[in-house]
Every structure is written in structure tokens, then in C-alpha cells.
XYZ file of C-alpha atoms in Angstrom:
86
model
C 7.743 -63.481 34.386
C 4.104 -62.423 34.163
C 3.006 -65.565 35.976
C 5.650 -65.350 38.701
C 4.546 -61.761 39.378
C 0.995 -63.001 39.995
C -0.478 -61.075 37.076
C -2.445 -63.977 35.594
C -5.653 -65.384 36.963
C -6.679 -62.294 38.906
C -10.493 -62.486 39.014
C -12.181 -59.771 36.983
C -9.062 -58.386 35.295
C -6.959 -59.277 32.240
C -3.478 -58.131 31.274
C -3.909 -57.306 27.587
C -0.692 -55.477 26.673
C 2.732 -54.470 27.922
C 4.426 -51.338 26.673
C 8.210 -51.220 26.858
C 9.684 -47.953 25.654
C 8.316 -47.639 22.084
C 7.348 -51.311 21.706
C 3.964 -52.812 22.596
C 3.482 -56.517 23.277
C -0.098 -57.799 23.097
C -1.554 -61.036 24.461
C 1.644 -61.988 26.251
C 2.043 -65.466 27.641
C 2.762 -66.466 31.240
C 6.507 -66.800 30.526
C 6.873 -63.224 29.214
C 9.700 -61.597 31.179
C 8.916 -58.246 32.753
C 11.441 -55.427 32.991
C 11.590 -52.424 35.286
C 9.716 -49.552 33.696
C 7.283 -51.723 31.719
C 3.832 -50.151 31.426
C 1.149 -52.809 31.950
C -2.317 -52.383 30.414
C -5.210 -54.123 32.132
C -8.896 -54.381 31.371
C -11.459 -55.436 33.895
C -13.877 -54.824 36.674
C -13.418 -52.453 39.588
C -12.766 -55.241 42.108
C -10.063 -56.694 39.884
C -8.385 -53.313 39.572
C -8.478 -52.945 43.348
C -6.740 -56.326 43.631
C -4.001 -55.043 41.296
C -3.377 -52.068 43.548
C -2.499 -54.451 46.384
C 0.197 -56.304 44.414
C 3.713 -55.382 45.497
C 5.919 -53.805 42.852
C 3.164 -52.171 40.809
C 2.792 -48.387 40.754
C -0.293 -46.525 39.572
C 0.913 -44.101 36.878
C -2.135 -41.897 37.438
C -1.587 -41.512 41.190
C 0.321 -38.246 40.804
C -2.377 -36.863 38.524
C -5.135 -37.822 40.968
C -3.347 -36.022 43.785
C -3.614 -32.792 41.780
C -7.414 -33.036 41.841
C -7.540 -32.342 45.568
C -10.822 -34.276 45.752
C -11.502 -37.010 48.300
C -11.418 -40.540 46.851
C -15.060 -41.221 47.788
C -16.139 -38.175 45.732
C -14.391 -39.209 42.504
C -16.120 -40.913 39.587
C -14.569 -42.852 36.739
C -16.154 -42.582 33.323
C -14.965 -44.704 30.434
C -15.852 -44.065 26.827
C -15.195 -46.555 24.062
C -15.471 -45.278 20.484
C -16.110 -47.651 17.637
C -15.000 -47.126 14.054
C -18.617 -46.998 12.828
């Protein structure tokens, strides 16, 4: 379950959706059962994301893409843009 995997209560980060094949589950509860291959969507602060990276069993889907950049980690910058409907 989400709770047993330690995905709830991580300071600075919130699990807001789980994508399983073509289905998306939003605002899942602690008893939601995870399956291999689920794509987990988190929102949060940098420190919270770093904590996620240390959890066993999670894989960063962007890791392979980042390797293609051939840029040292300390030289990378993350920019997020949020577009509103207005």
C-alpha cells in the first residue's frame, strides 16, 4: 500500500496521483495498493524530492534522459512553468 511503502508523510512532498497504464488515480488514500510499473506523481520542495530518491523501490523515470545531457549534476538547473487557464 501507499502507506506501507512510506510514501505518506514525507516532509515537503505530496503524492497527488498514480498512473497505471491508461488510468489515473488522484488523491489516493493510504490503503491504495501499488503495482509494479505504477507511475507516481509527486509535488513538493527540493528536499522532499531528494528524500524520495532515497526510498528503495522507486526509480526516477527521467534518469536516462538526464544521462544524455552529459552535464554534471551541480551545473543543472530545474525550471518549472505552470500555465493557468486565464
